[in-house]
Amino acid sequence: GTVIGIVLGTTYSCVGIFKNGRVEIIANDQGNRITPSYVAFTAEGERLIGDAAKNQLTSNPENTVFDAKRLIGREFKDPSVQSDIKHFPFTVIERKNKPTISISIGSEKKFFEPEEISAMVLGKMREIA
């Protein structure tokens, strides 16, 4: 059978398949071998992942999430989390002592744990594979 490997990176992710004794990195729908580990939510509630999400960072910064992996497994009060939050254009709040990402979709607020954001990126990588 074919072996597939996924690298879920903090800033970029990629998918490789092992066949004929070598690893081949698979290009995404944009033709890129690496995919930004970004998830964005549009005003209409559409979820964008990868290049599409990163491409609208400047027009929709508060609803574009990146570096979520840096928050996984940490407590909200962790100094590294507090330092990261200062640089993020999106909102990170405390829920049950953990960092939680707060997104506004229209007049509605949605909350995501960093693991959920990473799972969305992982899902995209599975599609590419």
mmCIF file of N, CA and C in Angstrom:
data_model
loop_
_atom_site.group_PDB
_atom_site.id
_atom_site.type_symbol
_atom_site.label_atom_id
_atom_site.label_comp_id
_atom_site.label_asym_id
_atom_site.label_seq_id
_atom_site.Cartn_x
_atom_site.Cartn_y
_atom_site.Cartn_z
ATOM 1 N N GLY A 1 0.821 -1.205 0.000
ATOM 2 C CA GLY A 1 0.000 0.000 0.000
ATOM 3 C C GLY A 1 0.855 1.254 0.000
ATOM 4 N N THR A 2 0.193 2.361 -0.161
ATOM 5 C CA THR A 2 0.859 3.661 -0.172
ATOM 6 C C THR A 2 0.871 4.238 1.235
ATOM 7 N N VAL A 3 1.997 4.803 1.617
ATOM 8 C CA VAL A 3 2.117 5.450 2.921
ATOM 9 C C VAL A 3 2.030 6.953 2.721
ATOM 10 N N ILE A 4 1.177 7.607 3.523
ATOM 11 C CA ILE A 4 1.009 9.059 3.438
ATOM 12 C C ILE A 4 1.492 9.674 4.738
ATOM 13 N N GLY A 5 2.241 10.762 4.629
ATOM 14 C CA GLY A 5 2.689 11.487 5.813
ATOM 15 C C GLY A 5 2.222 12.924 5.739
ATOM 16 N N ILE A 6 1.769 13.462 6.870
ATOM 17 C CA ILE A 6 1.322 14.855 6.926
ATOM 18 C C ILE A 6 2.161 15.590 7.956
ATOM 19 N N VAL A 7 2.712 16.721 7.550
ATOM 20 C CA VAL A 7 3.417 17.594 8.488
ATOM 21 C C VAL A 7 2.460 18.731 8.822
ATOM 22 N N LEU A 8 2.022 18.778 10.085
ATOM 23 C CA LEU A 8 1.142 19.850 10.543
ATOM 24 C C LEU A 8 2.035 20.875 11.226
ATOM 25 N N GLY A 9 2.490 21.838 10.454
ATOM 26 C CA GLY A 9 3.432 22.822 10.971
ATOM 27 C C GLY A 9 2.744 24.037 11.554
ATOM 28 N N THR A 10 3.491 24.795 12.334
ATOM 29 C CA THR A 10 2.941 25.999 12.953
ATOM 30 C C THR A 10 2.540 27.019 11.897
ATOM 31 N N THR A 11 3.409 27.232 10.892
ATOM 32 C CA THR A 11 3.100 28.224 9.861
ATOM 33 C C THR A 11 2.693 27.595 8.527
ATOM 34 N N TYR A 12 3.277 26.457 8.193
ATOM 35 C CA TYR A 12 2.942 25.762 6.948
ATOM 36 C C TYR A 12 2.792 24.273 7.213
ATOM 37 N N SER A 13 1.980 23.625 6.387
ATOM 38 C CA SER A 13 1.788 22.186 6.473
ATOM 39 C C SER A 13 1.998 21.588 5.089
ATOM 40 N N CYS A 14 2.296 20.289 5.034
ATOM 41 C CA CYS A 14 2.444 19.639 3.731
ATOM 42 C C CYS A 14 2.122 18.154 3.841
ATOM 43 N N VAL A 15 1.920 17.551 2.672
ATOM 44 C CA VAL A 15 1.574 16.137 2.579
ATOM 45 C C VAL A 15 2.565 15.457 1.654
ATOM 46 N N GLY A 16 3.038 14.295 2.077
ATOM 47 C CA GLY A 16 3.928 13.511 1.226
ATOM 48 C C GLY A 16 3.428 12.083 1.127
ATOM 49 N N ILE A 17 3.702 11.468 -0.023
ATOM 50 C CA ILE A 17 3.390 10.046 -0.159
ATOM 51 C C ILE A 17 4.697 9.312 -0.431
ATOM 52 N N PHE A 18 4.804 8.128 0.137
ATOM 53 C CA PHE A 18 5.991 7.309 -0.047
ATOM 54 C C PHE A 18 5.644 6.234 -1.055
ATOM 55 N N LYS A 19 6.286 6.313 -2.215
ATOM 56 C CA LYS A 19 6.072 5.260 -3.204
ATOM 57 C C LYS A 19 7.343 5.070 -4.023
ATOM 58 N N ASN A 20 7.530 3.870 -4.479
ATOM 59 C CA ASN A 20 8.734 3.507 -5.241
ATOM 60 C C ASN A 20 10.014 3.903 -4.510
ATOM 61 N N GLY A 21 10.013 3.751 -3.194
ATOM 62 C CA GLY A 21 11.217 4.005 -2.424
ATOM 63 C C GLY A 21 11.566 5.458 -2.185
ATOM 64 N N ARG A 22 10.654 6.371 -2.543
ATOM 65 C CA ARG A 22 10.955 7.785 -2.284
ATOM 66 C C ARG A 22 9.698 8.552 -1.875
ATOM 67 N N VAL A 23 9.920 9.718 -1.267
ATOM 68 C CA VAL A 23 8.809 10.555 -0.815
ATOM 69 C C VAL A 23 8.529 11.622 -1.861
ATOM 70 N N GLU A 24 7.273 11.761 -2.200
ATOM 71 C CA GLU A 24 6.848 12.802 -3.138
ATOM 72 C C GLU A 24 5.904 13.743 -2.391
ATOM 73 N N ILE A 25 6.244 15.035 -2.380
ATOM 74 C CA ILE A 25 5.393 16.027 -1.718
ATOM 75 C C ILE A 25 4.299 16.429 -2.707
ATOM 76 N N ILE A 26 3.062 16.388 -2.254
ATOM 77 C CA ILE A 26 1.913 16.646 -3.133
ATOM 78 C C ILE A 26 1.553 18.130 -3.121
ATOM 79 N N ALA A 27 1.308 18.676 -4.309
ATOM 80 C CA ALA A 27 0.893 20.077 -4.430
ATOM 81 C C ALA A 27 -0.579 20.213 -4.040
ATOM 82 N N ASN A 28 -0.924 21.389 -3.488
ATOM 83 C CA ASN A 28 -2.321 21.652 -3.124
ATOM 84 C C ASN A 28 -3.088 22.191 -4.328
ATOM 85 N N ASP A 29 -4.326 22.619 -4.112
ATOM 86 C CA ASP A 29 -5.168 23.109 -5.211
ATOM 87 C C ASP A 29 -4.633 24.387 -5.859
ATOM 88 N N GLN A 30 -3.676 25.046 -5.202
ATOM 89 C CA GLN A 30 -3.050 26.244 -5.772
ATOM 90 C C GLN A 30 -1.736 25.902 -6.474
ATOM 91 N N GLY A 31 -1.368 24.632 -6.475
ATOM 92 C CA GLY A 31 -0.121 24.195 -7.095
ATOM 93 C C GLY A 31 1.095 24.345 -6.188
ATOM 94 N N ASN A 32 0.863 24.647 -4.914
ATOM 95 C CA ASN A 32 1.967 24.825 -3.962
ATOM 96 C C ASN A 32 2.195 23.547 -3.163
ATOM 97 N N ARG A 33 3.464 23.252 -2.895
ATOM 98 C CA ARG A 33 3.797 22.049 -2.129
ATOM 99 C C ARG A 33 3.648 22.253 -0.623
ATOM 100 N N ILE A 34 3.565 23.509 -0.202
ATOM 101 C CA ILE A 34 3.291 23.785 1.207
ATOM 102 C C ILE A 34 2.015 24.622 1.283
ATOM 103 N N THR A 35 1.253 24.393 2.324
ATOM 104 C CA THR A 35 -0.029 25.075 2.524
ATOM 105 C C THR A 35 0.042 25.856 3.829
ATOM 106 N N PRO A 36 -0.300 27.156 3.800
ATOM 107 C CA PRO A 36 -0.279 27.921 5.053
ATOM 108 C C PRO A 36 -1.227 27.307 6.090
ATOM 109 N N SER A 37 -0.777 27.228 7.332
ATOM 110 C CA SER A 37 -1.618 26.706 8.427
ATOM 111 C C SER A 37 -2.509 27.836 8.946
ATOM 112 N N TYR A 38 -3.365 28.335 8.051
ATOM 113 C CA TYR A 38 -4.253 29.470 8.326
ATOM 114 C C TYR A 38 -5.695 29.027 8.146
ATOM 115 N N VAL A 39 -6.572 29.541 9.005
ATOM 116 C CA VAL A 39 -8.013 29.323 8.858
ATOM 117 C C VAL A 39 -8.677 30.688 8.994
ATOM 118 N N ALA A 40 -9.579 31.009 8.068
ATOM 119 C CA ALA A 40 -10.280 32.296 8.124
ATOM 120 C C ALA A 40 -11.778 32.065 8.014
ATOM 121 N N PHE A 41 -12.514 33.014 8.570
ATOM 122 C CA PHE A 41 -13.974 32.970 8.521
ATOM 123 C C PHE A 41 -14.442 34.278 7.899
ATOM 124 N N THR A 42 -15.217 34.184 6.811
ATOM 125 C CA THR A 42 -15.700 35.388 6.137
ATOM 126 C C THR A 42 -16.928 35.928 6.869
ATOM 127 N N ALA A 43 -17.316 37.149 6.529
ATOM 128 C CA ALA A 43 -18.496 37.780 7.135
ATOM 129 C C ALA A 43 -19.751 36.939 6.890
ATOM 130 N N GLU A 44 -19.767 36.194 5.770
ATOM 131 C CA GLU A 44 -20.917 35.347 5.430
ATOM 132 C C GLU A 44 -20.872 34.002 6.159
ATOM 133 N N GLY A 45 -19.787 33.754 6.900
ATOM 134 C CA GLY A 45 -19.686 32.509 7.645
ATOM 135 C C GLY A 45 -18.957 31.401 6.911
ATOM 136 N N GLU A 46 -18.418 31.709 5.724
ATOM 137 C CA GLU A 46 -17.662 30.704 4.977
ATOM 138 C C GLU A 46 -16.312 30.479 5.649
ATOM 139 N N ARG A 47 -15.867 29.228 5.680
ATOM 140 C CA ARG A 47 -14.569 28.905 6.267
ATOM 141 C C ARG A 47 -13.551 28.684 5.157
ATOM 142 N N LEU A 48 -12.446 29.400 5.228
ATOM 143 C CA LEU A 48 -11.362 29.267 4.259
ATOM 144 C C LEU A 48 -10.161 28.661 4.974
ATOM 145 N N ILE A 49 -9.439 27.783 4.279
ATOM 146 C CA ILE A 49 -8.277 27.134 4.887
ATOM 147 C C ILE A 49 -7.110 27.183 3.906
ATOM 148 N N GLY A 50 -5.915 27.458 4.436
ATOM 149 C CA GLY A 50 -4.717 27.436 3.598
ATOM 150 C C GLY A 50 -4.480 28.747 2.882
ATOM 151 N N ASP A 51 -4.130 28.651 1.582
ATOM 152 C CA ASP A 51 -3.798 29.848 0.795
ATOM 153 C C ASP A 51 -4.939 30.856 0.773
ATOM 154 N N ALA A 52 -6.167 30.372 0.598
ATOM 155 C CA ALA A 52 -7.330 31.271 0.525
ATOM 156 C C ALA A 52 -7.466 32.078 1.814
ATOM 157 N N ALA A 53 -7.200 31.433 2.951
ATOM 158 C CA ALA A 53 -7.280 32.122 4.245
ATOM 159 C C ALA A 53 -6.167 33.157 4.374
ATOM 160 N N LYS A 54 -4.942 32.758 4.042
ATOM 161 C CA LYS A 54 -3.802 33.674 4.178
ATOM 162 C C LYS A 54 -3.948 34.870 3.240
ATOM 163 N N ASN A 55 -4.506 34.639 2.043
ATOM 164 C CA ASN A 55 -4.638 35.707 1.044
ATOM 165 C C ASN A 55 -5.555 36.834 1.487
ATOM 166 N N GLN A 56 -6.460 36.577 2.408
ATOM 167 C CA GLN A 56 -7.345 37.654 2.847
ATOM 168 C C GLN A 56 -7.030 38.129 4.268
ATOM 169 N N LEU A 57 -5.816 37.844 4.724
ATOM 170 C CA LEU A 57 -5.373 38.284 6.048
ATOM 171 C C LEU A 57 -5.460 39.800 6.197
ATOM 172 N N THR A 58 -5.020 40.553 5.191
ATOM 173 C CA THR A 58 -5.013 42.020 5.315
ATOM 174 C C THR A 58 -6.416 42.608 5.306
ATOM 175 N N SER A 59 -7.353 41.969 4.592
ATOM 176 C CA SER A 59 -8.715 42.512 4.520
ATOM 177 C C SER A 59 -9.613 42.009 5.653
ATOM 178 N N ASN A 60 -9.203 40.944 6.344
ATOM 179 C CA ASN A 60 -10.047 40.336 7.379
ATOM 180 C C ASN A 60 -9.176 39.803 8.528
ATOM 181 N N PRO A 61 -8.288 40.652 9.080
ATOM 182 C CA PRO A 61 -7.301 40.146 10.057
ATOM 183 C C PRO A 61 -7.904 39.581 11.336
ATOM 184 N N GLU A 62 -9.001 40.171 11.814
ATOM 185 C CA GLU A 62 -9.553 39.730 13.101
ATOM 186 C C GLU A 62 -10.234 38.363 13.017
ATOM 187 N N ASN A 63 -10.505 37.892 11.800
ATOM 188 C CA ASN A 63 -11.133 36.576 11.620
ATOM 189 C C ASN A 63 -10.232 35.595 10.879
ATOM 190 N N THR A 64 -8.929 35.894 10.837
ATOM 191 C CA THR A 64 -7.961 35.016 10.188
ATOM 192 C C THR A 64 -7.002 34.492 11.253
ATOM 193 N N VAL A 65 -7.043 33.195 11.473
ATOM 194 C CA VAL A 65 -6.287 32.576 12.565
ATOM 195 C C VAL A 65 -5.055 31.863 12.015
ATOM 196 N N PHE A 66 -3.914 32.113 12.643
ATOM 197 C CA PHE A 66 -2.661 31.447 12.283
ATOM 198 C C PHE A 66 -1.873 31.191 13.562
ATOM 199 N N ASP A 67 -0.836 30.368 13.462
ATOM 200 C CA ASP A 67 0.003 30.017 14.627
ATOM 201 C C ASP A 67 -0.801 29.400 15.776
ATOM 202 N N ALA A 68 -1.970 28.821 15.466
ATOM 203 C CA ALA A 68 -2.808 28.222 16.521
ATOM 204 C C ALA A 68 -2.059 27.114 17.254
ATOM 205 N N LYS A 69 -1.166 26.436 16.536
ATOM 206 C CA LYS A 69 -0.409 25.334 17.135
ATOM 207 C C LYS A 69 0.402 25.804 18.347
ATOM 208 N N ARG A 70 0.801 27.077 18.344
ATOM 209 C CA ARG A 70 1.579 27.624 19.462
ATOM 210 C C ARG A 70 0.769 27.658 20.761
ATOM 211 N N LEU A 71 -0.558 27.636 20.642
ATOM 212 C CA LEU A 71 -1.436 27.736 21.814
ATOM 213 C C LEU A 71 -1.866 26.374 22.364
ATOM 214 N N ILE A 72 -1.650 25.320 21.587
ATOM 215 C CA ILE A 72 -2.120 23.986 21.979
ATOM 216 C C ILE A 72 -1.429 23.512 23.256
ATOM 217 N N GLY A 73 -2.251 23.015 24.182
ATOM 218 C CA GLY A 73 -1.723 22.426 25.407
ATOM 219 C C GLY A 73 -1.187 23.411 26.428
ATOM 220 N N ARG A 74 -1.430 24.691 26.207
ATOM 221 C CA ARG A 74 -0.928 25.700 27.144
ATOM 222 C C ARG A 74 -2.083 26.308 27.937
ATOM 223 N N GLU A 75 -1.749 26.859 29.084
ATOM 224 C CA GLU A 75 -2.739 27.587 29.867
ATOM 225 C C GLU A 75 -2.761 29.030 29.397
ATOM 226 N N PHE A 76 -3.906 29.678 29.555
ATOM 227 C CA PHE A 76 -4.059 31.066 29.108
ATOM 228 C C PHE A 76 -3.013 31.975 29.740
ATOM 229 N N LYS A 77 -2.723 31.745 31.027
ATOM 230 C CA LYS A 77 -1.800 32.645 31.730
ATOM 231 C C LYS A 77 -0.320 32.358 31.435
ATOM 232 N N ASP A 78 -0.029 31.318 30.669
ATOM 233 C CA ASP A 78 1.349 30.991 30.279
ATOM 234 C C ASP A 78 1.990 32.229 29.634
ATOM 235 N N PRO A 79 3.183 32.630 30.084
ATOM 236 C CA PRO A 79 3.832 33.833 29.531
ATOM 237 C C PRO A 79 3.997 33.803 28.004
ATOM 238 N N SER A 80 4.261 32.613 27.431
ATOM 239 C CA SER A 80 4.415 32.544 25.971
ATOM 240 C C SER A 80 3.082 32.810 25.269
ATOM 241 N N VAL A 81 1.983 32.349 25.865
ATOM 242 C CA VAL A 81 0.647 32.611 25.310
ATOM 243 C C VAL A 81 0.358 34.108 25.383
ATOM 244 N N GLN A 82 0.636 34.710 26.518
ATOM 245 C CA GLN A 82 0.393 36.148 26.685
ATOM 246 C C GLN A 82 1.221 36.963 25.695
ATOM 247 N N SER A 83 2.451 36.539 25.464
ATOM 248 C CA SER A 83 3.319 37.217 24.497
ATOM 249 C C SER A 83 2.765 37.073 23.076
ATOM 250 N N ASP A 84 2.348 35.848 22.705
ATOM 251 C CA ASP A 84 1.794 35.600 21.364
ATOM 252 C C ASP A 84 0.536 36.423 21.111
ATOM 253 N N ILE A 85 -0.349 36.467 22.112
ATOM 254 C CA ILE A 85 -1.630 37.165 21.977
ATOM 255 C C ILE A 85 -1.424 38.631 21.586
ATOM 256 N N LYS A 86 -0.389 39.244 22.114
ATOM 257 C CA LYS A 86 -0.107 40.659 21.814
ATOM 258 C C LYS A 86 0.141 40.900 20.331
ATOM 259 N N HIS A 87 0.603 39.861 19.629
ATOM 260 C CA HIS A 87 0.962 40.013 18.212
ATOM 261 C C HIS A 87 -0.116 39.514 17.252
ATOM 262 N N PHE A 88 -1.138 38.849 17.775
ATOM 263 C CA PHE A 88 -2.192 38.307 16.916
ATOM 264 C C PHE A 88 -3.226 39.380 16.588
ATOM 265 N N PRO A 89 -3.677 39.458 15.326
ATOM 266 C CA PRO A 89 -4.765 40.388 14.992
ATOM 267 C C PRO A 89 -6.131 39.835 15.411
ATOM 268 N N PHE A 90 -6.215 38.537 15.670
ATOM 269 C CA PHE A 90 -7.469 37.913 16.117
ATOM 270 C C PHE A 90 -7.508 37.895 17.644
ATOM 271 N N THR A 91 -8.696 37.685 18.198
ATOM 272 C CA THR A 91 -8.905 37.757 19.642
ATOM 273 C C THR A 91 -8.750 36.386 20.290
ATOM 274 N N VAL A 92 -7.986 36.356 21.374
ATOM 275 C CA VAL A 92 -7.838 35.128 22.159
ATOM 276 C C VAL A 92 -8.327 35.440 23.568
ATOM 277 N N ILE A 93 -9.303 34.650 24.021
ATOM 278 C CA ILE A 93 -9.870 34.854 25.357
ATOM 279 C C ILE A 93 -9.557 33.640 26.232
ATOM 280 N N GLU A 94 -9.878 33.757 27.512
ATOM 281 C CA GLU A 94 -9.665 32.646 28.438
ATOM 282 C C GLU A 94 -10.977 31.910 28.672
ATOM 283 N N ARG A 95 -10.963 30.598 28.484
ATOM 284 C CA ARG A 95 -12.100 29.731 28.817
ATOM 285 C C ARG A 95 -11.544 28.491 29.499
ATOM 286 N N LYS A 96 -11.973 28.233 30.721
ATOM 287 C CA LYS A 96 -11.486 27.078 31.499
ATOM 288 C C LYS A 96 -9.960 27.070 31.568
ATOM 289 N N ASN A 97 -9.365 28.229 31.825
ATOM 290 C CA ASN A 97 -7.910 28.408 31.943
ATOM 291 C C ASN A 97 -7.143 28.198 30.643
ATOM 292 N N LYS A 98 -7.843 28.003 29.536
ATOM 293 C CA LYS A 98 -7.177 27.728 28.263
ATOM 294 C C LYS A 98 -7.397 28.865 27.271
ATOM 295 N N PRO A 99 -6.421 29.071 26.360
ATOM 296 C CA PRO A 99 -6.618 30.081 25.319
ATOM 297 C C PRO A 99 -7.677 29.601 24.324
ATOM 298 N N THR A 100 -8.632 30.466 24.033
ATOM 299 C CA THR A 100 -9.714 30.152 23.105
ATOM 300 C C THR A 100 -9.830 31.295 22.110
ATOM 301 N N ILE A 101 -9.951 30.949 20.837
ATOM 302 C CA ILE A 101 -10.004 31.954 19.781
ATOM 303 C C ILE A 101 -11.449 32.392 19.589
ATOM 304 N N SER A 102 -11.652 33.715 19.591
ATOM 305 C CA SER A 102 -12.982 34.298 19.440
ATOM 306 C C SER A 102 -13.084 34.940 18.060
ATOM 307 N N ILE A 103 -14.083 34.526 17.297
ATOM 308 C CA ILE A 103 -14.286 34.998 15.923
ATOM 309 C C ILE A 103 -15.668 35.639 15.834
ATOM 310 N N SER A 104 -15.768 36.745 15.094
ATOM 311 C CA SER A 104 -17.071 37.374 14.855
ATOM 312 C C SER A 104 -17.527 37.071 13.440
ATOM 313 N N ILE A 105 -18.700 36.450 13.332
ATOM 314 C CA ILE A 105 -19.299 36.179 12.026
ATOM 315 C C ILE A 105 -20.626 36.910 12.014
ATOM 316 N N GLY A 106 -20.656 38.022 11.300
ATOM 317 C CA GLY A 106 -21.825 38.892 11.351
ATOM 318 C C GLY A 106 -21.957 39.428 12.761
ATOM 319 N N SER A 107 -23.131 39.273 13.369
ATOM 320 C CA SER A 107 -23.337 39.752 14.744
ATOM 321 C C SER A 107 -23.094 38.631 15.760
ATOM 322 N N GLU A 108 -22.696 37.481 15.253
ATOM 323 C CA GLU A 108 -22.526 36.291 16.083
ATOM 324 C C GLU A 108 -21.058 36.070 16.456
ATOM 325 N N LYS A 109 -20.823 35.607 17.677
ATOM 326 C CA LYS A 109 -19.461 35.242 18.096
ATOM 327 C C LYS A 109 -19.347 33.725 18.131
ATOM 328 N N LYS A 110 -18.225 33.222 17.609
ATOM 329 C CA LYS A 110 -17.952 31.782 17.671
ATOM 330 C C LYS A 110 -16.625 31.595 18.373
ATOM 331 N N PHE A 111 -16.507 30.495 19.094
ATOM 332 C CA PHE A 111 -15.295 30.225 19.862
ATOM 333 C C PHE A 111 -14.683 28.904 19.416
ATOM 334 N N PHE A 112 -13.375 28.917 19.241
ATOM 335 C CA PHE A 112 -12.657 27.725 18.795
ATOM 336 C C PHE A 112 -11.441 27.496 19.677
ATOM 337 N N GLU A 113 -11.240 26.250 20.052
ATOM 338 C CA GLU A 113 -10.012 25.895 20.750
ATOM 339 C C GLU A 113 -8.919 25.765 19.689
ATOM 340 N N PRO A 114 -7.657 26.009 20.067
ATOM 341 C CA PRO A 114 -6.567 25.909 19.083
ATOM 342 C C PRO A 114 -6.529 24.539 18.391
ATOM 343 N N GLU A 115 -6.877 23.481 19.144
ATOM 344 C CA GLU A 115 -6.896 22.135 18.574
ATOM 345 C C GLU A 115 -7.903 22.030 17.437
ATOM 346 N N GLU A 116 -9.031 22.755 17.553
ATOM 347 C CA GLU A 116 -10.054 22.721 16.501
ATOM 348 C C GLU A 116 -9.535 23.383 15.226
ATOM 349 N N ILE A 117 -8.801 24.481 15.390
ATOM 350 C CA ILE A 117 -8.225 25.175 14.231
ATOM 351 C C ILE A 117 -7.217 24.252 13.541
ATOM 352 N N SER A 118 -6.346 23.617 14.331
ATOM 353 C CA SER A 118 -5.368 22.683 13.762
ATOM 354 C C SER A 118 -6.061 21.502 13.082
ATOM 355 N N ALA A 119 -7.177 21.044 13.639
ATOM 356 C CA ALA A 119 -7.936 19.945 13.029
ATOM 357 C C ALA A 119 -8.483 20.351 11.661
ATOM 358 N N MET A 120 -8.871 21.622 11.515
ATOM 359 C CA MET A 120 -9.359 22.121 10.223
ATOM 360 C C MET A 120 -8.234 22.091 9.191
ATOM 361 N N VAL A 121 -7.035 22.507 9.603
ATOM 362 C CA VAL A 121 -5.872 22.472 8.703
ATOM 363 C C VAL A 121 -5.559 21.017 8.345
ATOM 364 N N LEU A 122 -5.599 20.141 9.336
ATOM 365 C CA LEU A 122 -5.334 18.721 9.107
ATOM 366 C C LEU A 122 -6.341 18.136 8.114
ATOM 367 N N GLY A 123 -7.601 18.530 8.238
ATOM 368 C CA GLY A 123 -8.637 18.084 7.304
ATOM 369 C C GLY A 123 -8.324 18.507 5.884
ATOM 370 N N LYS A 124 -7.844 19.735 5.728
ATOM 371 C CA LYS A 124 -7.458 20.255 4.412
ATOM 372 C C LYS A 124 -6.297 19.422 3.849
ATOM 373 N N MET A 125 -5.339 19.081 4.702
ATOM 374 C CA MET A 125 -4.192 18.293 4.257
ATOM 375 C C MET A 125 -4.632 16.896 3.820
ATOM 376 N N ARG A 126 -5.611 16.350 4.514
ATOM 377 C CA ARG A 126 -6.154 15.040 4.128
ATOM 378 C C ARG A 126 -6.807 15.107 2.755
ATOM 379 N N GLU A 127 -7.510 16.226 2.474
ATOM 380 C CA GLU A 127 -8.125 16.418 1.150
ATOM 381 C C GLU A 127 -7.061 16.416 0.064
ATOM 382 N N ILE A 128 -5.940 17.109 0.340
ATOM 383 C CA ILE A 128 -4.846 17.205 -0.638
ATOM 384 C C ILE A 128 -4.290 15.813 -0.933
ATOM 385 N N ALA A 129 -4.146 14.998 0.131
ATOM 386 C CA ALA A 129 -3.610 13.639 -0.024
ATOM 387 C C ALA A 129 -4.563 12.786 -0.862
#
